Amino acid sequence: MHKVIFDTDPGVDDAMALLFLHRHPDIDLIGITSVFGNASVETTTRNALFLKQAWNIAAPVAKGLGETFNHGRPHVGWPTGIHGEDGLGNIDVPETIDLPLDPRPAHRFIIDTVRTNPGEVTLVAVGRMTNLALALRDDPEIAGLVKDVVIMGGAFDVPGNITPAAEANIHGDPEAADVVMTAPWPVTVIGLDVTTRTVMTRAMLVDIAERGGAPARLLSDISQFYITFYEQHVDDGMIVHDSCACAYVVAPDLFRTRSGSVRVICGGIADGQTIQKPDARLFPPSPWDGLPSQKVCTGIDAEGVLKLIADTLSLSH
Ligand SMILES: [Ca+2]
């Protein structure tokens, strides 16, 4: 079993990833931590509670802070054209959800849970890296106590999606992402290099909704707005960014990775760009030296990952 804390900004593709984690038999979802990105942290936290309630998820929700790791970065607006005004595809999520939050801020929840389960927790982070960076800042020793860190973010050998250089999760808090990538814990980065090849068609989603009961039908409803947005990028369906990171946790063999230290560009026109120094290449001294070697995904069995996601979302308990 993989004990997972899911750090998320729901978010339509986040919702799919959450249902995947909830339904996969090899995953023990022990916490949900919210971060801003696809919407404000108030909205993403409300959405996490909404999905917890709708899907009867036992894991507690802890709310993240509402600002970037380095304060003072300008706010650039929420991507309501992709995720809707409510962050979940404009399905009229109730204004408030009558469920309690964990009393701790997200980064403190992460620290405490990792310390209670040393060597056992996998952090799956599919929003901005703010909460993970804050956890490392307040308690650097947790780096040695976490089993694995799997993040959705970055673009290495392909263009970004929010600028030609940068992917949105990283661009939203580059300083936090650089802290996470360079910390002495094992990170696997699932970026646009592989997620953009993983497109769930409308027909697959219809099949999931038919097989997976009411939770899957809700997921299908949430996804329609996002699918309409993606008509400008793909022929049919939705790119399932965040679910790719969850699939990696249970089926790493479906991915090909490249090892090497990773740095995040902070500032300038390439703000938020992710750059790896592959271990197999020799360079003169550079800011990539002396840092942990992390895994960057460069290849994916997209068909295998989509089948894994579809089969898992279709499992009714
Ligand atoms: Ca996300």
mmCIF file of N, CA, C and O in Angstrom, residues 38-127:
data_model
loop_
_atom_site.group_PDB
_atom_site.id
_atom_site.type_symbol
_atom_site.label_atom_id
_atom_site.label_comp_id
_atom_site.label_asym_id
_atom_site.label_seq_id
_atom_site.Cartn_x
_atom_site.Cartn_y
_atom_site.Cartn_z
ATOM 1 N N ASN A 38 -5.551 26.776 -9.697
ATOM 2 C CA ASN A 38 -6.687 26.770 -10.626
ATOM 3 C C ASN A 38 -7.776 27.729 -10.172
ATOM 4 O O ASN A 38 -8.622 28.144 -10.972
ATOM 5 N N ALA A 39 -7.758 28.070 -8.891
ATOM 6 C CA ALA A 39 -8.669 29.063 -8.307
ATOM 7 C C ALA A 39 -8.029 29.526 -6.999
ATOM 8 O O ALA A 39 -6.944 29.057 -6.638
ATOM 9 N N SER A 40 -8.695 30.431 -6.290
ATOM 10 C CA SER A 40 -8.173 30.882 -5.000
ATOM 11 C C SER A 40 -8.139 29.707 -4.021
ATOM 12 O O SER A 40 -8.824 28.696 -4.220
ATOM 13 N N VAL A 41 -7.370 29.853 -2.948
ATOM 14 C CA VAL A 41 -7.279 28.746 -2.000
ATOM 15 C C VAL A 41 -8.613 28.546 -1.280
ATOM 16 O O VAL A 41 -8.943 27.416 -0.882
ATOM 17 N N GLU A 42 -9.413 29.607 -1.153
ATOM 18 C CA GLU A 42 -10.754 29.428 -0.577
ATOM 19 C C GLU A 42 -11.584 28.512 -1.477
ATOM 20 O O GLU A 42 -12.263 27.593 -1.004
ATOM 21 N N THR A 43 -11.512 28.748 -2.775
ATOM 22 C CA THR A 43 -12.304 27.942 -3.709
ATOM 23 C C THR A 43 -11.763 26.516 -3.829
ATOM 24 O O THR A 43 -12.536 25.553 -3.814
ATOM 25 N N THR A 44 -10.452 26.358 -3.927
ATOM 26 C CA THR A 44 -9.920 24.992 -4.084
ATOM 27 C C THR A 44 -10.164 24.173 -2.819
ATOM 28 O O THR A 44 -10.410 22.966 -2.895
ATOM 29 N N THR A 45 -10.130 24.836 -1.657
ATOM 30 C CA THR A 45 -10.392 24.124 -0.395
ATOM 31 C C THR A 45 -11.862 23.722 -0.322
ATOM 32 O O THR A 45 -12.192 22.578 0.034
ATOM 33 N N ARG A 46 -12.744 24.658 -0.674
ATOM 34 C CA ARG A 46 -14.173 24.330 -0.723
ATOM 35 C C ARG A 46 -14.412 23.160 -1.690
ATOM 36 O O ARG A 46 -15.193 22.233 -1.397
ATOM 37 N N ASN A 47 -13.724 23.175 -2.824
ATOM 38 C CA ASN A 47 -13.902 22.096 -3.798
ATOM 39 C C ASN A 47 -13.383 20.759 -3.271
ATOM 40 O O ASN A 47 -13.983 19.705 -3.526
ATOM 41 N N ALA A 48 -12.277 20.798 -2.556
ATOM 42 C CA ALA A 48 -11.759 19.559 -1.964
ATOM 43 C C ALA A 48 -12.776 18.987 -0.975
ATOM 44 O O ALA A 48 -13.032 17.774 -0.953
ATOM 45 N N LEU A 49 -13.382 19.862 -0.172
ATOM 46 C CA LEU A 49 -14.408 19.399 0.777
ATOM 47 C C LEU A 49 -15.642 18.876 0.035
ATOM 48 O O LEU A 49 -16.242 17.874 0.429
ATOM 49 N N PHE A 50 -16.000 19.567 -1.036
ATOM 50 C CA PHE A 50 -17.156 19.127 -1.835
ATOM 51 C C PHE A 50 -16.935 17.710 -2.384
ATOM 52 O O PHE A 50 -17.823 16.846 -2.284
ATOM 53 N N LEU A 51 -15.749 17.470 -2.914
ATOM 54 C CA LEU A 51 -15.459 16.150 -3.489
ATOM 55 C C LEU A 51 -15.327 15.095 -2.392
ATOM 56 O O LEU A 51 -15.762 13.951 -2.563
ATOM 57 N N LYS A 52 -14.739 15.473 -1.270
ATOM 58 C CA LYS A 52 -14.648 14.549 -0.118
ATOM 59 C C LYS A 52 -16.039 14.085 0.298
ATOM 60 O O LYS A 52 -16.283 12.902 0.525
ATOM 61 N N GLN A 53 -16.963 15.058 0.361
ATOM 62 C CA GLN A 53 -18.333 14.733 0.766
ATOM 63 C C GLN A 53 -19.045 13.899 -0.304
ATOM 64 O O GLN A 53 -19.669 12.881 -0.013
ATOM 65 N N ALA A 54 -18.929 14.336 -1.553
ATOM 66 C CA ALA A 54 -19.645 13.654 -2.642
ATOM 67 C C ALA A 54 -19.168 12.213 -2.820
ATOM 68 O O ALA A 54 -19.950 11.336 -3.165
ATOM 69 N N TRP A 55 -17.883 11.997 -2.602
ATOM 70 C CA TRP A 55 -17.308 10.677 -2.856
ATOM 71 C C TRP A 55 -17.045 9.897 -1.574
ATOM 72 O O TRP A 55 -16.442 8.830 -1.606
ATOM 73 N N ASN A 56 -17.453 10.474 -0.434
ATOM 74 C CA ASN A 56 -17.307 9.778 0.840
ATOM 75 C C ASN A 56 -15.854 9.384 1.113
ATOM 76 O O ASN A 56 -15.546 8.234 1.428
ATOM 77 N N ILE A 57 -14.969 10.338 0.963
ATOM 78 C CA ILE A 57 -13.537 10.126 1.177
ATOM 79 C C ILE A 57 -13.228 10.391 2.644
ATOM 80 O O ILE A 57 -13.622 11.415 3.205
ATOM 81 N N ALA A 58 -12.521 9.450 3.272
ATOM 82 C CA ALA A 58 -12.258 9.568 4.713
ATOM 83 C C ALA A 58 -11.151 10.579 5.025
ATOM 84 O O ALA A 58 -11.139 11.177 6.101
ATOM 85 N N ALA A 59 -10.209 10.759 4.132
ATOM 86 C CA ALA A 59 -9.017 11.575 4.431
ATOM 87 C C ALA A 59 -9.398 13.003 4.802
ATOM 88 O O ALA A 59 -10.300 13.588 4.203
ATOM 89 N N PRO A 60 -8.704 13.580 5.810
ATOM 90 C CA PRO A 60 -8.955 14.979 6.174
ATOM 91 C C PRO A 60 -8.433 15.943 5.114
ATOM 92 O O PRO A 60 -7.532 15.608 4.343
ATOM 93 N N VAL A 61 -9.028 17.128 5.094
ATOM 94 C CA VAL A 61 -8.590 18.204 4.198
ATOM 95 C C VAL A 61 -7.942 19.294 5.052
ATOM 96 O O VAL A 61 -8.542 19.768 6.023
ATOM 97 N N ALA A 62 -6.733 19.680 4.682
ATOM 98 C CA ALA A 62 -6.043 20.793 5.355
ATOM 99 C C ALA A 62 -5.811 21.901 4.339
ATOM 100 O O ALA A 62 -5.368 21.654 3.219
ATOM 101 N N LYS A 63 -6.120 23.119 4.773
ATOM 102 C CA LYS A 63 -6.095 24.255 3.852
ATOM 103 C C LYS A 63 -4.701 24.893 3.785
ATOM 104 O O LYS A 63 -4.075 25.129 4.819
ATOM 105 N N GLY A 64 -4.266 25.176 2.575
ATOM 106 C CA GLY A 64 -2.983 25.847 2.388
ATOM 107 C C GLY A 64 -3.097 27.346 2.560
ATOM 108 O O GLY A 64 -4.185 27.903 2.723
ATOM 109 N N LEU A 65 -1.938 27.998 2.538
ATOM 110 C CA LEU A 65 -1.916 29.448 2.632
ATOM 111 C C LEU A 65 -2.208 30.037 1.246
ATOM 112 O O LEU A 65 -2.066 29.365 0.242
ATOM 113 N N GLY A 66 -2.587 31.285 1.232
ATOM 114 C CA GLY A 66 -3.044 31.885 -0.020
ATOM 115 C C GLY A 66 -2.029 32.737 -0.748
ATOM 116 O O GLY A 66 -2.392 33.593 -1.535
ATOM 117 N N GLU A 67 -0.725 32.522 -0.479
ATOM 118 C CA GLU A 67 0.252 33.331 -1.195
ATOM 119 C C GLU A 67 1.492 32.523 -1.526
ATOM 120 O O GLU A 67 1.745 31.476 -0.943
ATOM 121 N N THR A 68 2.261 33.048 -2.462
ATOM 122 C CA THR A 68 3.438 32.339 -2.946
ATOM 123 C C THR A 68 4.528 32.278 -1.875
ATOM 124 O O THR A 68 4.514 33.014 -0.906
ATOM 125 N N PHE A 69 5.481 31.379 -2.090
ATOM 126 C CA PHE A 69 6.574 31.139 -1.137
ATOM 127 C C PHE A 69 7.338 32.434 -0.871
ATOM 128 O O PHE A 69 7.613 32.774 0.274
ATOM 129 N N ASN A 70 7.733 33.133 -1.923
ATOM 130 C CA ASN A 70 8.290 34.478 -1.771
ATOM 131 C C ASN A 70 7.134 35.452 -1.906
ATOM 132 O O ASN A 70 6.555 35.589 -2.987
ATOM 133 N N HIS A 71 6.798 36.130 -0.832
ATOM 134 C CA HIS A 71 5.657 37.055 -0.893
ATOM 135 C C HIS A 71 5.946 38.161 -1.901
ATOM 136 O O HIS A 71 7.076 38.474 -2.197
ATOM 137 N N GLY A 72 4.894 38.703 -2.422
ATOM 138 C CA GLY A 72 5.089 39.859 -3.290
ATOM 139 C C GLY A 72 5.118 39.537 -4.762
ATOM 140 O O GLY A 72 5.226 40.432 -5.599
ATOM 141 N N ARG A 73 5.044 38.246 -5.107
ATOM 142 C CA ARG A 73 4.887 37.954 -6.535
ATOM 143 C C ARG A 73 3.513 38.446 -6.981
ATOM 144 O O ARG A 73 2.518 38.215 -6.295
ATOM 145 N N PRO A 74 3.414 39.114 -8.121
ATOM 146 C CA PRO A 74 2.111 39.640 -8.530
ATOM 147 C C PRO A 74 1.133 38.518 -8.860
ATOM 148 O O PRO A 74 1.524 37.471 -9.378
ATOM 149 N N HIS A 75 -0.127 38.735 -8.504
ATOM 150 C CA HIS A 75 -1.163 37.760 -8.829
ATOM 151 C C HIS A 75 -1.598 37.957 -10.286
ATOM 152 O O HIS A 75 -1.803 39.081 -10.715
ATOM 153 N N VAL A 76 -1.729 36.873 -11.012
ATOM 154 C CA VAL A 76 -2.020 36.999 -12.440
ATOM 155 C C VAL A 76 -3.427 36.544 -12.824
ATOM 156 O O VAL A 76 -3.754 36.479 -14.003
ATOM 157 N N GLY A 77 -4.292 36.240 -11.859
ATOM 158 C CA GLY A 77 -5.665 35.858 -12.205
ATOM 159 C C GLY A 77 -5.838 34.355 -12.305
ATOM 160 O O GLY A 77 -4.885 33.622 -12.562
ATOM 161 N N TRP A 78 -7.068 33.906 -12.083
ATOM 162 C CA TRP A 78 -7.342 32.458 -12.083
ATOM 163 C C TRP A 78 -7.766 32.001 -13.474
ATOM 164 O O TRP A 78 -8.434 32.739 -14.202
ATOM 165 N N PRO A 79 -7.435 30.758 -13.840
ATOM 166 C CA PRO A 79 -7.777 30.263 -15.189
ATOM 167 C C PRO A 79 -9.230 29.795 -15.289
ATOM 168 O O PRO A 79 -9.515 28.622 -15.506
ATOM 169 N N THR A 80 -10.157 30.751 -15.121
ATOM 170 C CA THR A 80 -11.574 30.380 -15.106
ATOM 171 C C THR A 80 -12.052 29.872 -16.471
ATOM 172 O O THR A 80 -13.050 29.160 -16.541
ATOM 173 N N GLY A 81 -11.330 30.207 -17.533
ATOM 174 C CA GLY A 81 -11.706 29.720 -18.866
ATOM 175 C C GLY A 81 -11.435 28.235 -19.047
ATOM 176 O O GLY A 81 -11.946 27.610 -19.969
ATOM 177 N N ILE A 82 -10.614 27.665 -18.156
ATOM 178 C CA ILE A 82 -10.274 26.235 -18.251
ATOM 179 C C ILE A 82 -11.056 25.428 -17.217
ATOM 180 O O ILE A 82 -11.601 24.370 -17.517
ATOM 181 N N HIS A 83 -11.099 25.939 -15.989
ATOM 182 C CA HIS A 83 -11.690 25.174 -14.883
ATOM 183 C C HIS A 83 -13.050 25.716 -14.430
ATOM 184 O O HIS A 83 -13.667 25.135 -13.531
ATOM 185 N N GLY A 84 -13.503 26.828 -15.018
ATOM 186 C CA GLY A 84 -14.794 27.397 -14.643
ATOM 187 C C GLY A 84 -14.664 28.380 -13.489
ATOM 188 O O GLY A 84 -13.655 28.412 -12.785
ATOM 189 N N GLU A 85 -15.739 29.158 -13.296
ATOM 190 C CA GLU A 85 -15.744 30.141 -12.203
ATOM 191 C C GLU A 85 -15.650 29.449 -10.845
ATOM 192 O O GLU A 85 -15.076 29.991 -9.902
ATOM 193 N N ASP A 86 -16.211 28.267 -10.742
ATOM 194 C CA ASP A 86 -16.183 27.542 -9.461
ATOM 195 C C ASP A 86 -15.007 26.574 -9.356
ATOM 196 O O ASP A 86 -14.878 25.856 -8.371
ATOM 197 N N GLY A 87 -14.144 26.540 -10.384
ATOM 198 C CA GLY A 87 -12.985 25.644 -10.353
ATOM 199 C C GLY A 87 -13.302 24.203 -10.692
ATOM 200 O O GLY A 87 -12.407 23.379 -10.837
ATOM 201 N N LEU A 88 -14.583 23.881 -10.804
ATOM 202 C CA LEU A 88 -14.989 22.495 -11.105
ATOM 203 C C LEU A 88 -15.955 22.467 -12.292
ATOM 204 O O LEU A 88 -16.962 21.751 -12.282
ATOM 205 N N GLY A 89 -15.669 23.267 -13.299
ATOM 206 C CA GLY A 89 -16.424 23.173 -14.532
ATOM 207 C C GLY A 89 -17.818 23.755 -14.475
ATOM 208 O O GLY A 89 -18.694 23.354 -15.248
ATOM 209 N N ASN A 90 -18.039 24.722 -13.572
ATOM 210 C CA ASN A 90 -19.335 25.412 -13.475
ATOM 211 C C ASN A 90 -20.511 24.459 -13.277
ATOM 212 O O ASN A 90 -21.521 24.511 -13.984
ATOM 213 N N ILE A 91 -20.359 23.565 -12.292
ATOM 214 C CA ILE A 91 -21.467 22.639 -11.987
ATOM 215 C C ILE A 91 -22.299 23.140 -10.808
ATOM 216 O O ILE A 91 -23.089 22.375 -10.240
ATOM 217 N N ASP A 92 -22.127 24.414 -10.431
ATOM 218 C CA ASP A 92 -22.856 24.966 -9.287
ATOM 219 C C ASP A 92 -22.499 24.270 -7.977
ATOM 220 O O ASP A 92 -23.367 23.744 -7.268
ATOM 221 N N VAL A 93 -21.222 24.280 -7.679
ATOM 222 C CA VAL A 93 -20.780 23.766 -6.382
ATOM 223 C C VAL A 93 -21.371 24.669 -5.305
ATOM 224 O O VAL A 93 -21.355 25.892 -5.436
ATOM 225 N N PRO A 94 -21.928 24.090 -4.222
ATOM 226 C CA PRO A 94 -22.485 24.932 -3.150
ATOM 227 C C PRO A 94 -21.435 25.904 -2.602
ATOM 228 O O PRO A 94 -20.243 25.593 -2.591
ATOM 229 N N GLU A 95 -21.917 27.056 -2.158
ATOM 230 C CA GLU A 95 -21.015 28.107 -1.654
ATOM 231 C C GLU A 95 -20.136 27.594 -0.504
ATOM 232 O O GLU A 95 -18.949 27.848 -0.458
ATOM 233 N N THR A 96 -20.765 26.869 0.404
ATOM 234 C CA THR A 96 -20.009 26.309 1.529
ATOM 235 C C THR A 96 -20.383 24.834 1.697
ATOM 236 O O THR A 96 -21.488 24.418 1.342
ATOM 237 N N ILE A 97 -19.446 24.074 2.244
ATOM 238 C CA ILE A 97 -19.658 22.646 2.487
ATOM 239 C C ILE A 97 -19.584 22.420 3.989
ATOM 240 O O ILE A 97 -18.627 22.850 4.647
ATOM 241 N N ASP A 98 -20.580 21.736 4.522
ATOM 242 C CA ASP A 98 -20.671 21.558 5.959
ATOM 243 C C ASP A 98 -19.816 20.371 6.413
ATOM 244 O O ASP A 98 -20.329 19.334 6.830
ATOM 245 N N LEU A 99 -18.515 20.528 6.302
ATOM 246 C CA LEU A 99 -17.570 19.522 6.781
ATOM 247 C C LEU A 99 -16.423 20.271 7.459
ATOM 248 O O LEU A 99 -16.037 21.345 6.986
ATOM 249 N N PRO A 100 -15.870 19.709 8.521
ATOM 250 C CA PRO A 100 -14.756 20.410 9.182
ATOM 251 C C PRO A 100 -13.451 20.275 8.406
ATOM 252 O O PRO A 100 -13.200 19.260 7.745
ATOM 253 N N LEU A 101 -12.628 21.316 8.495
ATOM 254 C CA LEU A 101 -11.267 21.260 7.983
ATOM 255 C C LEU A 101 -10.346 20.754 9.087
ATOM 256 O O LEU A 101 -10.622 20.944 10.277
ATOM 257 N N ASP A 102 -9.230 20.143 8.700
ATOM 258 C CA ASP A 102 -8.184 19.901 9.677
ATOM 259 C C ASP A 102 -7.748 21.259 10.225
ATOM 260 O O ASP A 102 -7.654 22.225 9.476
ATOM 261 N N PRO A 103 -7.519 21.356 11.541
ATOM 262 C CA PRO A 103 -7.202 22.677 12.109
ATOM 263 C C PRO A 103 -5.851 23.234 11.686
ATOM 264 O O PRO A 103 -5.598 24.428 11.827
ATOM 265 N N ARG A 104 -4.970 22.382 11.163
ATOM 266 C CA ARG A 104 -3.615 22.841 10.837
ATOM 267 C C ARG A 104 -3.535 23.383 9.412
ATOM 268 O O ARG A 104 -4.246 22.911 8.524
ATOM 269 N N PRO A 105 -2.645 24.343 9.177
ATOM 270 C CA PRO A 105 -2.392 24.716 7.787
ATOM 271 C C PRO A 105 -1.751 23.539 7.040
ATOM 272 O O PRO A 105 -1.138 22.660 7.660
ATOM 273 N N ALA A 106 -1.893 23.526 5.730
ATOM 274 C CA ALA A 106 -1.497 22.372 4.917
ATOM 275 C C ALA A 106 -0.053 21.945 5.176
ATOM 276 O O ALA A 106 0.237 20.752 5.334
ATOM 277 N N HIS A 107 0.868 22.917 5.221
ATOM 278 C CA HIS A 107 2.280 22.518 5.350
ATOM 279 C C HIS A 107 2.553 21.889 6.712
ATOM 280 O O HIS A 107 3.369 20.980 6.830
ATOM 281 N N ARG A 108 1.846 22.350 7.750
ATOM 282 C CA ARG A 108 2.007 21.756 9.076
ATOM 283 C C ARG A 108 1.395 20.349 9.109
ATOM 284 O O ARG A 108 1.952 19.421 9.712
ATOM 285 N N PHE A 109 0.259 20.173 8.431
ATOM 286 C CA PHE A 109 -0.334 18.834 8.308
ATOM 287 C C PHE A 109 0.660 17.878 7.646
ATOM 288 O O PHE A 109 0.824 16.725 8.067
ATOM 289 N N ILE A 110 1.322 18.356 6.584
ATOM 290 C CA ILE A 110 2.299 17.513 5.880
ATOM 291 C C ILE A 110 3.435 17.117 6.832
ATOM 292 O O ILE A 110 3.797 15.937 6.941
ATOM 293 N N ILE A 111 3.983 18.089 7.540
ATOM 294 C CA ILE A 111 5.098 17.814 8.466
ATOM 295 C C ILE A 111 4.675 16.778 9.516
ATOM 296 O O ILE A 111 5.350 15.768 9.724
ATOM 297 N N ASP A 112 3.548 17.015 10.156
ATOM 298 C CA ASP A 112 3.100 16.122 11.239
ATOM 299 C C ASP A 112 2.838 14.708 10.711
ATOM 300 O O ASP A 112 3.197 13.716 11.356
ATOM 301 N N THR A 113 2.208 14.617 9.558
ATOM 302 C CA THR A 113 1.842 13.299 9.026
ATOM 303 C C THR A 113 3.078 12.527 8.580
ATOM 304 O O THR A 113 3.175 11.315 8.782
ATOM 305 N N VAL A 114 4.037 13.227 8.003
ATOM 306 C CA VAL A 114 5.289 12.572 7.609
ATOM 307 C C VAL A 114 6.029 12.088 8.858
ATOM 308 O O VAL A 114 6.558 10.971 8.894
ATOM 309 N N ARG A 115 6.046 12.901 9.898
ATOM 310 C CA ARG A 115 6.755 12.512 11.136
ATOM 311 C C ARG A 115 6.059 11.355 11.846
ATOM 312 O O ARG A 115 6.706 10.556 12.527
ATOM 313 N N THR A 116 4.750 11.253 11.691
ATOM 314 C CA THR A 116 4.008 10.151 12.310
ATOM 315 C C THR A 116 4.186 8.844 11.529
ATOM 316 O O THR A 116 3.994 7.761 12.063
ATOM 317 N N ASN A 117 4.549 8.965 10.252
ATOM 318 C CA ASN A 117 4.691 7.797 9.383
ATOM 319 C C ASN A 117 6.054 7.829 8.687
ATOM 320 O O ASN A 117 6.131 7.897 7.452
ATOM 321 N N PRO A 118 7.143 7.788 9.458
ATOM 322 C CA PRO A 118 8.463 7.994 8.834
ATOM 323 C C PRO A 118 8.771 6.942 7.766
ATOM 324 O O PRO A 118 8.572 5.756 7.991
ATOM 325 N N GLY A 119 9.240 7.412 6.624
ATOM 326 C CA GLY A 119 9.627 6.513 5.542
ATOM 327 C C GLY A 119 8.475 5.931 4.760
ATOM 328 O O GLY A 119 8.683 5.097 3.877
ATOM 329 N N GLU A 120 7.252 6.352 5.060
ATOM 330 C CA GLU A 120 6.098 5.682 4.443
ATOM 331 C C GLU A 120 5.255 6.566 3.535
ATOM 332 O O GLU A 120 4.433 6.055 2.770
ATOM 333 N N VAL A 121 5.411 7.883 3.634
ATOM 334 C CA VAL A 121 4.464 8.767 2.942
ATOM 335 C C VAL A 121 4.975 9.171 1.562
ATOM 336 O O VAL A 121 6.123 9.592 1.401
ATOM 337 N N THR A 122 4.106 9.040 0.574
ATOM 338 C CA THR A 122 4.356 9.575 -0.757
ATOM 339 C C THR A 122 3.556 10.866 -0.905
ATOM 340 O O THR A 122 2.339 10.877 -0.695
ATOM 341 N N LEU A 123 4.246 11.950 -1.231
ATOM 342 C CA LEU A 123 3.575 13.226 -1.492
ATOM 343 C C LEU A 123 3.303 13.308 -2.988
ATOM 344 O O LEU A 123 4.233 13.235 -3.793
ATOM 345 N N VAL A 124 2.040 13.429 -3.340
ATOM 346 C CA VAL A 124 1.671 13.625 -4.748
ATOM 347 C C VAL A 124 1.175 15.059 -4.869
ATOM 348 O O VAL A 124 0.120 15.414 -4.314
ATOM 349 N N ALA A 125 1.937 15.903 -5.531
ATOM 350 C CA ALA A 125 1.634 17.329 -5.592
ATOM 351 C C ALA A 125 1.311 17.723 -7.030
ATOM 352 O O ALA A 125 2.137 17.559 -7.928
ATOM 353 N N VAL A 126 0.088 18.213 -7.223
ATOM 354 C CA VAL A 126 -0.376 18.490 -8.585
ATOM 355 C C VAL A 126 -0.857 19.930 -8.754
ATOM 356 O O VAL A 126 -1.616 20.245 -9.665
ATOM 357 N N GLY A 127 -0.397 20.801 -7.844
ATOM 358 C CA GLY A 127 -0.653 22.232 -7.996
ATOM 359 C C GLY A 127 0.665 22.972 -7.866
ATOM 360 O O GLY A 127 1.729 22.424 -8.165
#
